[in-house]
Tab-separated table of C-alpha atoms and ligand atoms in Angstrom:
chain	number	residue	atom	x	y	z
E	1	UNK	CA	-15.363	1.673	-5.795
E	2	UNK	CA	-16.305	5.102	-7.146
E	3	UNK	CA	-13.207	7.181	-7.584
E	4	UNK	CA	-13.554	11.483	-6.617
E	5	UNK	CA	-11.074	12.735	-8.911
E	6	UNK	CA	-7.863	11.233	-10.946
E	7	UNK	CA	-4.308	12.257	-8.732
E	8	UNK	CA	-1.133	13.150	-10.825
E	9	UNK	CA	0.406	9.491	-11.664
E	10	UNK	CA	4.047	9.165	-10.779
E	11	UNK	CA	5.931	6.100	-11.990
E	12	UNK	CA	7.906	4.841	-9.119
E	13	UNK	CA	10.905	2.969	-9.989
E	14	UNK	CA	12.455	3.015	-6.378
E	15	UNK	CA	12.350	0.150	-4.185
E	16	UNK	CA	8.956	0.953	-2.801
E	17	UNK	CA	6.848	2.987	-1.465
E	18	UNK	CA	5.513	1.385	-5.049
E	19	UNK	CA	2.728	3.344	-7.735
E	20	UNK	CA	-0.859	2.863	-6.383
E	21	UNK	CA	-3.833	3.175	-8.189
E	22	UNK	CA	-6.407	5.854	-7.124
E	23	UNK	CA	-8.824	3.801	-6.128
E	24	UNK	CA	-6.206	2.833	-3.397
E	25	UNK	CA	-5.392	6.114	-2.702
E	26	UNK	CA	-9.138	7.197	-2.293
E	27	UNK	CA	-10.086	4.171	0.271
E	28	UNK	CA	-8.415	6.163	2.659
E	29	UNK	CA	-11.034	8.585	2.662
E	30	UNK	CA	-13.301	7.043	5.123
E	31	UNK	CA	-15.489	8.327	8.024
E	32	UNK	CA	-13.889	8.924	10.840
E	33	UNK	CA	-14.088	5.599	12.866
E	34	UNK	CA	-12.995	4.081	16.332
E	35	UNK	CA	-10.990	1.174	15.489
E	36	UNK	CA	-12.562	-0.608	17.996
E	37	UNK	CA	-16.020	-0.491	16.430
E	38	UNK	CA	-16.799	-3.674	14.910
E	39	UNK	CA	-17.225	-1.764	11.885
E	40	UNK	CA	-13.806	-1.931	11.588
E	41	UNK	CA	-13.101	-5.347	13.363
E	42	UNK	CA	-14.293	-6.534	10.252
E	43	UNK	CA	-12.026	-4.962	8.080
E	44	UNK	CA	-9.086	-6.058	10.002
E	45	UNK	CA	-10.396	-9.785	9.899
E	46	UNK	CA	-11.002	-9.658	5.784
E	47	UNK	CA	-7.467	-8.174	6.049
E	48	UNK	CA	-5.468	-10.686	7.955
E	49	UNK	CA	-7.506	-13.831	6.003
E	50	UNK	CA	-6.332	-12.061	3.124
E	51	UNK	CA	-2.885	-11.692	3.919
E	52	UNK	CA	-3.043	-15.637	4.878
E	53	UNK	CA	-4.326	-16.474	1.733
E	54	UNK	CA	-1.833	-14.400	-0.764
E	55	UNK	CA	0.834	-17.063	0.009
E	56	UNK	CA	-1.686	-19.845	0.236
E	57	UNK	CA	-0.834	-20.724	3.642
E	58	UNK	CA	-3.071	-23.092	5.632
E	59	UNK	CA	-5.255	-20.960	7.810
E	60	UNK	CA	-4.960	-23.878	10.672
E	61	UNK	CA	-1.615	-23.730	10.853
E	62	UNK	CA	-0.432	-19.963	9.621
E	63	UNK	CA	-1.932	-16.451	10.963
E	64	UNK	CA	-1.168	-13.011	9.749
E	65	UNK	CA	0.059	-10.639	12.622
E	66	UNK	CA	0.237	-7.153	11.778
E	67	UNK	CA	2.106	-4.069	13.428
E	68	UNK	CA	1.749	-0.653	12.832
E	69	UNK	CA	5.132	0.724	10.689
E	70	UNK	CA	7.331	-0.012	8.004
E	71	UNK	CA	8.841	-2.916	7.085
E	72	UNK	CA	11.549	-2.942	9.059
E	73	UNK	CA	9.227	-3.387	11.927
E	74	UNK	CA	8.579	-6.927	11.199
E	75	UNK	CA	12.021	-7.721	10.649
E	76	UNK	CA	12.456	-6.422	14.314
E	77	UNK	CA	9.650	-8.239	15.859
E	78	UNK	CA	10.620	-11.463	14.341
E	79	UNK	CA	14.349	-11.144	15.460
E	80	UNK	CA	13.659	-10.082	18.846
E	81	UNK	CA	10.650	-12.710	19.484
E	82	UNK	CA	11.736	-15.952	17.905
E	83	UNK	CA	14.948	-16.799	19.616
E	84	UNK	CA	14.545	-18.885	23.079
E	85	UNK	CA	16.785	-17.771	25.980
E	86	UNK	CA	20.194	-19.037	25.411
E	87	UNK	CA	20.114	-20.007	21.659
E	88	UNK	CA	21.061	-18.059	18.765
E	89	UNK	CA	19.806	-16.931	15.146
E	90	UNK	CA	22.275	-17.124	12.141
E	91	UNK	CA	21.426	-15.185	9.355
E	92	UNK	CA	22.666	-15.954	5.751
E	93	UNK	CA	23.188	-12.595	5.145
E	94	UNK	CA	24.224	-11.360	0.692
E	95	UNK	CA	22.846	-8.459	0.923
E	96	UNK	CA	21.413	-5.078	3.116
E	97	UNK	CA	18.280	-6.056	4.150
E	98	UNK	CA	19.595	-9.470	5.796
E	99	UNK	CA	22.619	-7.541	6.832
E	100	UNK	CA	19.950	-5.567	8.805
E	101	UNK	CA	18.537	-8.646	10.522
E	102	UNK	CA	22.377	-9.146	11.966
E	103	UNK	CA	21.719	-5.486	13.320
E	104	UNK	CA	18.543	-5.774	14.968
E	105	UNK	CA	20.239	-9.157	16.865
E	106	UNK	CA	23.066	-6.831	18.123
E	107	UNK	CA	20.508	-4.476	19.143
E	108	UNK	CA	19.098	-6.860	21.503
E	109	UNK	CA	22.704	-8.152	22.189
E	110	UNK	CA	20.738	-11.396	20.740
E	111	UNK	CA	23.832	-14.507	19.860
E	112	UNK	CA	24.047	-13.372	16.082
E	113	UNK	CA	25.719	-16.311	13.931
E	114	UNK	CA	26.558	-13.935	10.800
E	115	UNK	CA	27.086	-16.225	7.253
E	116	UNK	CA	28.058	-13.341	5.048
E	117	UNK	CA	28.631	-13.912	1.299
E	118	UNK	CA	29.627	-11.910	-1.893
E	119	UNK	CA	26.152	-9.348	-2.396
E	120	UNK	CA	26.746	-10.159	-6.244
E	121	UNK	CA	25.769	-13.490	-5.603
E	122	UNK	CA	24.018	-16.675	-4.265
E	123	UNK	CA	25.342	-17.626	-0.410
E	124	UNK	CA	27.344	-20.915	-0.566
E	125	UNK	CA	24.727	-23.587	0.511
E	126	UNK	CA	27.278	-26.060	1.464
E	127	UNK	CA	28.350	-23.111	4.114
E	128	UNK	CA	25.059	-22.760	5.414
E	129	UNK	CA	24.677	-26.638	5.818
E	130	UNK	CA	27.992	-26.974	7.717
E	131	UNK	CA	27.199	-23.820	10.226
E	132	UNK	CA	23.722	-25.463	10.879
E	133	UNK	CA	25.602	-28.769	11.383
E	134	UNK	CA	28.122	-27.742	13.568
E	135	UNK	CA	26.101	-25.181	16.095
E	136	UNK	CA	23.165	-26.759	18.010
E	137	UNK	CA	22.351	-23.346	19.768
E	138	UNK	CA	20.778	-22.016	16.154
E	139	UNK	CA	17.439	-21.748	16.821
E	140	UNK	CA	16.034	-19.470	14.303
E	141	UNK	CA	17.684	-19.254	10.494
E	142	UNK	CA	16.767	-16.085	8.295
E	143	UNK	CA	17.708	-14.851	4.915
E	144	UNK	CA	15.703	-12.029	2.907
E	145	UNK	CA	13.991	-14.059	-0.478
E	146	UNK	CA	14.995	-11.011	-2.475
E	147	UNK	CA	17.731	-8.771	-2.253
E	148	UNK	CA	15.676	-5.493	-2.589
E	149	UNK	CA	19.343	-4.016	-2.291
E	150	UNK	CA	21.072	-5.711	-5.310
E	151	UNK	CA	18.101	-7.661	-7.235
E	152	UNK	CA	19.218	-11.065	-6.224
E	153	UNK	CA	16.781	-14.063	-5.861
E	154	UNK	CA	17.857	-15.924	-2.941
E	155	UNK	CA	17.042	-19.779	-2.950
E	156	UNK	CA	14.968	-20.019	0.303
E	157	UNK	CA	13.692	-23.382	-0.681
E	158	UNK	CA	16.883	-24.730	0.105
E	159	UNK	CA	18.127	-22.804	2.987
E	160	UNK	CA	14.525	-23.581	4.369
E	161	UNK	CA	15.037	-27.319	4.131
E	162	UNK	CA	18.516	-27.078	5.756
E	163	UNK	CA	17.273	-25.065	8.800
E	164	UNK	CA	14.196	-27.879	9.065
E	165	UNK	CA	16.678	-30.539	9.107
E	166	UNK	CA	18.820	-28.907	11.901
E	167	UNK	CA	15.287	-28.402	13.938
E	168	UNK	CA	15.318	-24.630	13.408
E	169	UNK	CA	12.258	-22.136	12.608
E	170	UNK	CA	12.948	-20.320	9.436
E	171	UNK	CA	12.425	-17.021	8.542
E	172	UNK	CA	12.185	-15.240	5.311
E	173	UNK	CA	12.099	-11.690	4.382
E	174	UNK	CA	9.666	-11.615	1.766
E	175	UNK	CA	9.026	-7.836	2.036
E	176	UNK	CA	9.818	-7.019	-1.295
E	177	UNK	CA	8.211	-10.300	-2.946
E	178	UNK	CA	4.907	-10.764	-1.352
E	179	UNK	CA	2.179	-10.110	-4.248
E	180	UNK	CA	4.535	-9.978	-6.325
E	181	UNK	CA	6.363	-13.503	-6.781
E	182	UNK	CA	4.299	-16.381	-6.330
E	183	UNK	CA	5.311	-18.053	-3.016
E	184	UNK	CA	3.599	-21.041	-1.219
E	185	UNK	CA	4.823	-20.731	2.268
E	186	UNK	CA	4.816	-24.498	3.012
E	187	UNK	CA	6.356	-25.844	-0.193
E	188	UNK	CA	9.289	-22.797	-0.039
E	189	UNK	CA	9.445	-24.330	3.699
E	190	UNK	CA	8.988	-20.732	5.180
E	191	UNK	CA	7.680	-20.768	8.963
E	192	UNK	CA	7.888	-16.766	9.212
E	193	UNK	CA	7.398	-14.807	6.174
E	194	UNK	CA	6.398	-10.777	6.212
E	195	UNK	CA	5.991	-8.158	4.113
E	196	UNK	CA	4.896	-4.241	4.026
E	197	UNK	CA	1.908	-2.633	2.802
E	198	UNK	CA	3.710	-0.144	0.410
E	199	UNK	CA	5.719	-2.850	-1.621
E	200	UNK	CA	3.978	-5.682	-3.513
E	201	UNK	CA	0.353	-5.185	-2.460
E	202	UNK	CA	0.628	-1.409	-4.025
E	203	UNK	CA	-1.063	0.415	-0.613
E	204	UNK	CA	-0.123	2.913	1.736
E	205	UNK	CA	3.013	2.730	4.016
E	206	UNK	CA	2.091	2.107	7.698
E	207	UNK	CA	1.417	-1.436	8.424
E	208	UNK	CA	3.297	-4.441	8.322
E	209	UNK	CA	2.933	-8.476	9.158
E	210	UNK	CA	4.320	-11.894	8.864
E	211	UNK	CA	2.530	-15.052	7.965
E	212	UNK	CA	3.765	-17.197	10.482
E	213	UNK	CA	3.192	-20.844	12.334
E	214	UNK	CA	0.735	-20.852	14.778
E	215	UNK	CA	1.887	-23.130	17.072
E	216	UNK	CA	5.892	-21.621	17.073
E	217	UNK	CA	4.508	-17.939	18.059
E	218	UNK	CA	2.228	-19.493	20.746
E	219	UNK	CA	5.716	-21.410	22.099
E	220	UNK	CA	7.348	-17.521	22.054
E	221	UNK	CA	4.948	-16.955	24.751
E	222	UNK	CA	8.084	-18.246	26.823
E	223	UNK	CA	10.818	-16.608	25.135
E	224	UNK	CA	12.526	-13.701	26.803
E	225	UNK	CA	9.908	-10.513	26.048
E	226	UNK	CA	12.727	-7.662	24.627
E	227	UNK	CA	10.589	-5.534	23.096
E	228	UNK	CA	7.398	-4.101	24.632
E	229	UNK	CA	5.800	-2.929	21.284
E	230	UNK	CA	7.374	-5.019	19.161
E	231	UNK	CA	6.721	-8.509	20.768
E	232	UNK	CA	4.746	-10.799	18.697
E	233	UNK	CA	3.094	-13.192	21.307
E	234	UNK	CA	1.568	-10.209	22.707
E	235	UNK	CA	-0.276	-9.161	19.355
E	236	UNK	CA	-0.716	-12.472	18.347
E	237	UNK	CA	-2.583	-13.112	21.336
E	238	UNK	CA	-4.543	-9.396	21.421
E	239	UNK	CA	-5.598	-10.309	17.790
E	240	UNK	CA	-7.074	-13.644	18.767
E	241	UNK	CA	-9.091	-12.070	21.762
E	242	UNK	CA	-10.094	-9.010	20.799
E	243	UNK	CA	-9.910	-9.311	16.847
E	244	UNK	CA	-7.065	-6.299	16.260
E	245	UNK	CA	-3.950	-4.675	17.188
E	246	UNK	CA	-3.130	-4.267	20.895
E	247	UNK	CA	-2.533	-0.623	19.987
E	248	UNK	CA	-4.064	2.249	17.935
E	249	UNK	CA	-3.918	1.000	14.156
E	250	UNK	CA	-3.012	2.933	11.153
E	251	UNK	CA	-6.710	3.144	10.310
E	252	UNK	CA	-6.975	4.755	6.730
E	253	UNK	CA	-3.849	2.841	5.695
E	254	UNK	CA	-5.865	-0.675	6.924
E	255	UNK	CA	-8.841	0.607	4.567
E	256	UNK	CA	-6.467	1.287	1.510
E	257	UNK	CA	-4.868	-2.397	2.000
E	258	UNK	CA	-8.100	-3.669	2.144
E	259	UNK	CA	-8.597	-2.085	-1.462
E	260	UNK	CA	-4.978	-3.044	-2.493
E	261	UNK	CA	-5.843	-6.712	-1.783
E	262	UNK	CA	-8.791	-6.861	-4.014
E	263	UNK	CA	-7.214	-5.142	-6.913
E	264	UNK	CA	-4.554	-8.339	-6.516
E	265	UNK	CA	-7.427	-10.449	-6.344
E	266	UNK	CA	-8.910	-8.807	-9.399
E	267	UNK	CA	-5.609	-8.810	-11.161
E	268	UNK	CA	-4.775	-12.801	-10.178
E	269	UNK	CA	-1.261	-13.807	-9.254
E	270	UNK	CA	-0.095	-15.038	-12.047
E	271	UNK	CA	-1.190	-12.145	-14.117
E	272	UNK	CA	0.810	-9.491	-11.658
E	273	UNK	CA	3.750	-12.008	-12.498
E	274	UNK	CA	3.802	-11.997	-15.707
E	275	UNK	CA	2.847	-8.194	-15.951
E	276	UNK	CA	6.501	-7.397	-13.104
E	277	UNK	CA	8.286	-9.122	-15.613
E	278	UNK	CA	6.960	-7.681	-18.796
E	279	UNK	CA	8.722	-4.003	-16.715
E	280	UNK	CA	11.377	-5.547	-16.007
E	281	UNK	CA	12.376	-7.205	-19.211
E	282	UNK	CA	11.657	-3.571	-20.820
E	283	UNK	CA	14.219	-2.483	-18.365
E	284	UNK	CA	16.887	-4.488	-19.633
E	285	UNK	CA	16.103	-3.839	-22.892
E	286	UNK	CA	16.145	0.000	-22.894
E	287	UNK	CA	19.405	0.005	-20.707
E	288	UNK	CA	20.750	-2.409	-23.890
E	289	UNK	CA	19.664	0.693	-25.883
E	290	UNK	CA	21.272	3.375	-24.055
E	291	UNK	CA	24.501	1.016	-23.613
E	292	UNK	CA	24.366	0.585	-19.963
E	293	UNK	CA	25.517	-2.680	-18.276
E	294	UNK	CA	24.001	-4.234	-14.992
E	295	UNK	CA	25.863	-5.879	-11.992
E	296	UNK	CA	24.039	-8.689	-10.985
E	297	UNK	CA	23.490	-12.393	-13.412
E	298	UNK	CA	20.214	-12.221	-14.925
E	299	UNK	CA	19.611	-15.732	-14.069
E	300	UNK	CA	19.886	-14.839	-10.417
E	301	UNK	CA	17.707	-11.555	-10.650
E	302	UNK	CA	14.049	-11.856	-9.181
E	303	UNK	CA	12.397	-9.646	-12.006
E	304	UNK	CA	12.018	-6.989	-9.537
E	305	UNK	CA	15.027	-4.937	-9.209
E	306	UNK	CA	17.656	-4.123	-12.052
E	307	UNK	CA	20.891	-2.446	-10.482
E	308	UNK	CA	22.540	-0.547	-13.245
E	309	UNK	CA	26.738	0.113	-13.520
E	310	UNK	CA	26.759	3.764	-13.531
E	311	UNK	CA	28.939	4.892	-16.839
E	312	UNK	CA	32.759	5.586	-15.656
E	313	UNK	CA	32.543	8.805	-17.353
E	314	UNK	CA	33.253	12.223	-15.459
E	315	UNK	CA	29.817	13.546	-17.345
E	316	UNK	CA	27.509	11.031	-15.631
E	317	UNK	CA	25.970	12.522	-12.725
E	318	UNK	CA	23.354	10.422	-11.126
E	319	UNK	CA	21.627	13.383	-9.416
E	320	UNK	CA	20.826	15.231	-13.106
E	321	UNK	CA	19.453	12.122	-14.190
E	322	UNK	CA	17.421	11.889	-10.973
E	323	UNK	CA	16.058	15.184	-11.305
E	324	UNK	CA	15.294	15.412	-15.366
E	325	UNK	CA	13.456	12.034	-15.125
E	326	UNK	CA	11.548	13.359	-11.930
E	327	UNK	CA	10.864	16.515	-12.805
E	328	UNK	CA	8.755	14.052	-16.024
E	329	UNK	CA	7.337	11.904	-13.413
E	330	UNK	CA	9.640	9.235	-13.138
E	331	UNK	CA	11.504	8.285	-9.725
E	332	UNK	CA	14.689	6.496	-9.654
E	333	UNK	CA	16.849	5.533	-6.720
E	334	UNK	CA	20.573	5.323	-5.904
E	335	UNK	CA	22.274	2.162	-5.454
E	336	UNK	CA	23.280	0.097	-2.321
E	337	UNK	CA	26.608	-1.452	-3.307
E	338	UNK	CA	30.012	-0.774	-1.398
E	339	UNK	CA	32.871	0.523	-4.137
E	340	UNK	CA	30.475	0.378	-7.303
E	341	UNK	CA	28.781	3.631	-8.593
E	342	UNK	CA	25.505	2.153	-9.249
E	343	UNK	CA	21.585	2.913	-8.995
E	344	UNK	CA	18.464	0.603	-9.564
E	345	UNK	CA	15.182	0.410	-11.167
E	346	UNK	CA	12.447	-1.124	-10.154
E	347	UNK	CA	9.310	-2.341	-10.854
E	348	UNK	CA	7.514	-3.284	-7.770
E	349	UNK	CA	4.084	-1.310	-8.671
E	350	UNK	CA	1.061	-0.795	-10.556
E	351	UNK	CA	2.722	0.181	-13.860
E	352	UNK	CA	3.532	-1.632	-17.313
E	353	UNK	CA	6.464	-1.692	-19.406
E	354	UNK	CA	4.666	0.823	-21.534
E	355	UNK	CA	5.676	3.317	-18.528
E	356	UNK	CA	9.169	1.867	-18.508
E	357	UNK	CA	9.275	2.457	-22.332
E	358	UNK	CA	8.349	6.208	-21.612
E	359	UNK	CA	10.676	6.130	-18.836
E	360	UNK	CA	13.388	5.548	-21.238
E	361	UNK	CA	12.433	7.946	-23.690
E	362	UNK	CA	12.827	10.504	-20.803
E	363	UNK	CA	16.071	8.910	-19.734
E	364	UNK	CA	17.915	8.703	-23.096
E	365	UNK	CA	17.367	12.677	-23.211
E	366	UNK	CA	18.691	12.992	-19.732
E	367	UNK	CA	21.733	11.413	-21.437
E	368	UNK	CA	21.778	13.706	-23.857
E	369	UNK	CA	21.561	16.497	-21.949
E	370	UNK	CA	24.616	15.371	-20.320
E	371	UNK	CA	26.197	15.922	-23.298
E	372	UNK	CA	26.011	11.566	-24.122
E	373	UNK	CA	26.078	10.551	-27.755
E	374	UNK	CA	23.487	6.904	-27.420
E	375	UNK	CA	24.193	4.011	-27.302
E	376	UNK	CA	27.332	4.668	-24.836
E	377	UNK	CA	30.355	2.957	-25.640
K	401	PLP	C1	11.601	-2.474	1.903
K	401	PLP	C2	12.233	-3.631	2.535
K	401	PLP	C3	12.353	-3.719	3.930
K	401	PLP	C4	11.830	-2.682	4.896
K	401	PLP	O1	12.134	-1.373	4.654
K	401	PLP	P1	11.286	-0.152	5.260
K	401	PLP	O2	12.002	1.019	4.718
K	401	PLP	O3	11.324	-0.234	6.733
K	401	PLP	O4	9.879	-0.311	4.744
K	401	PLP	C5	12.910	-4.868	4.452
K	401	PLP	N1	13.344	-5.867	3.674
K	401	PLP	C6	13.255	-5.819	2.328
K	401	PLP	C7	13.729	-6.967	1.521
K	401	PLP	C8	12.704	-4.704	1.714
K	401	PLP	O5	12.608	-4.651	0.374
């Protein structure tokens, strides 16, 4: 697509919204259009066959069902649809973002079964197994695949299994791997994945979806309804009538995941894999340099998240480093650990390591300007 004119390039080493290329950035410049124009019916349909086919699900037994928001939207329409009257989800919950699954339940005063573990770390399977064992009212299990929070790759393969044997639907928070990891929905035995437009696909925040079963979202049709927006029966069903979202869609955002999705395509999965970790092994390597340690096993980490131990040292001071490195065009993020001064980079976008190499150019002089002699000791 023909590009109007470059926009300043930021390296985003938050945890999403991720870089996008222009291109992206420009598909949002469309006509104005009614979303109900077939026109745009289209777009939606190459969209949600798309989104199907990114985690090569079977399109007779998965669908993508999209909302309008951020992430968190999804996890909040999964929660609140999924469970049948009287049952109960349990969430293996190491880390924030499954910790916020546990929240949306309470929300809906939903029967929460909360397996919490260590956020350093892997959940106890054997735990999981006897929970799943012991309580026949679990309907629904869920776990996030990657700890966004921490860095930590959880094994859904497993926990999927174990919810299949106990007859439960499983649901995985992929937000933060989708396009990113490769995942086969069936063989990871995910029912319910879902992800955001602004992580792994590299668009524009605004819309969200899961991949899910077919045949478990038409049995929600029964389920109690405790959401009016956020009830995924209804949009399944709107989608499969009318071809979009029950309500107004985030229209320019639809046309710049449209482009997102064929830049994947262009790039190939296994290509964006190999390019994530490329950042991310740069990212070890120039916190080696500056002498900075990280929290979480690298053998557990899912190449997309590094969260760094902040140096005990009264001349650290996260929010100087923050600001000389963005002031350059680099954007790092605080961390989300109880009791541990931390912060994390990551590489969920369109960049290389050669922008985490220049990254850490700018960084070691941050250090320095803190008055830091390199490598720490
Ligand atoms: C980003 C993210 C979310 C959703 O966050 P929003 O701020 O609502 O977009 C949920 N789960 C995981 C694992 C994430 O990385």
């Amino acid at each position: 697509m023909e590009v109007v004119k470059p926009v300043k390039r930021n390296v985003l080493l938050n945890p999403g919204p991720a870089t996008t290329s222009d291109a992206v950035k420009y598909a949002q410049v469309v006509p104005d259009i009614c979303p109900r124009e077939n026109e745009f019916v289209e777009v939606m349909d190459e969209v949600r066959k798309e989104l199907v086919n990114v985690v090569h699900a079977d399109p007779e037994k998965y669908t993508a069902v999209l909302f309008t928001g951020s992430g968190t939207i999804i996890q909040d329409v999964l929660v609140n649809s999924l469970v049948p009257e009287g049952k109960k989800i349990c969430v293996v919950n190491n880390g924030a973002y499954s910790s916020r699954m546990v929240e949306i339940a309470q929300y809906y005063q939903i029967p929460c079964v909360n397996l919490e573990f260590p956020t350093t770390g892997l959940p106890d399977l054997k735990v999981v197994k006897d929970a799943l064992e012991k309580d026949k009212d679990i309907a629904v299990v869920a776990t996030t695949h990657h700890e966004t929070g921490t860095g930590v790759l959880n094994p859904v393969r497993e926990i999927g299994q174990m919810a299949h044997d106990n007859g439960c639907v499983f649901v995985a928070d992929t937000i933060s791997t989708y396009g990113l990891l490769p995942i086969d929905i069936e063989k990871e035995n995910i029912d319910f994945c879902m992800s955001s437009a602004q992580k792994g696909l590299c668009g524009m925040t605004g819309v969200s979806w899961t991949v899910g079963k077919i045949d478990e979202i038409v049995k929600s049709k029964d389920y109690p309804k405790r959401s009016y927006y956020c009830n995924l029966f209804m949009q399944y069903d709107f989608f499969e009538r009318v071809g979009e979202m029950h309500f107004t869609p985030p229209v320019q955002v639809l046309y710049a995941l449209q482009q997102a999705i064929r830049e994947y395509k262009e790039e190939g999965e296994q290509a964006r894999y190999e390019r994530l970790t490329q950042c991310w092994e740069a990212i070890h390597h120039g916190l080696d340099e500056i002498g900075l340690g990280t929290v979480i096993d690298k053998d557990i980490q899912g190449h997309l998240v590094v969260t760094v131990k902040a140096p005990e040292d009264e001349r650290f001071d996260f929010f100087k480093l923050h600001d000389y490195c963005y002031e350059r065009g680099f954007t790092i993020y605080p961390g989300k650990m109880f009791g541990l001064e931390t912060f994390r980079l990551c590489n969920l976008g369109l960049i290389t390591s050669k922008d985490i190499e220049d990254f850490f150019v700018v960084a070691k002089e941050a250090f320095g300007a803190m008055g830091f002699t390199l490598p720490i000791k």
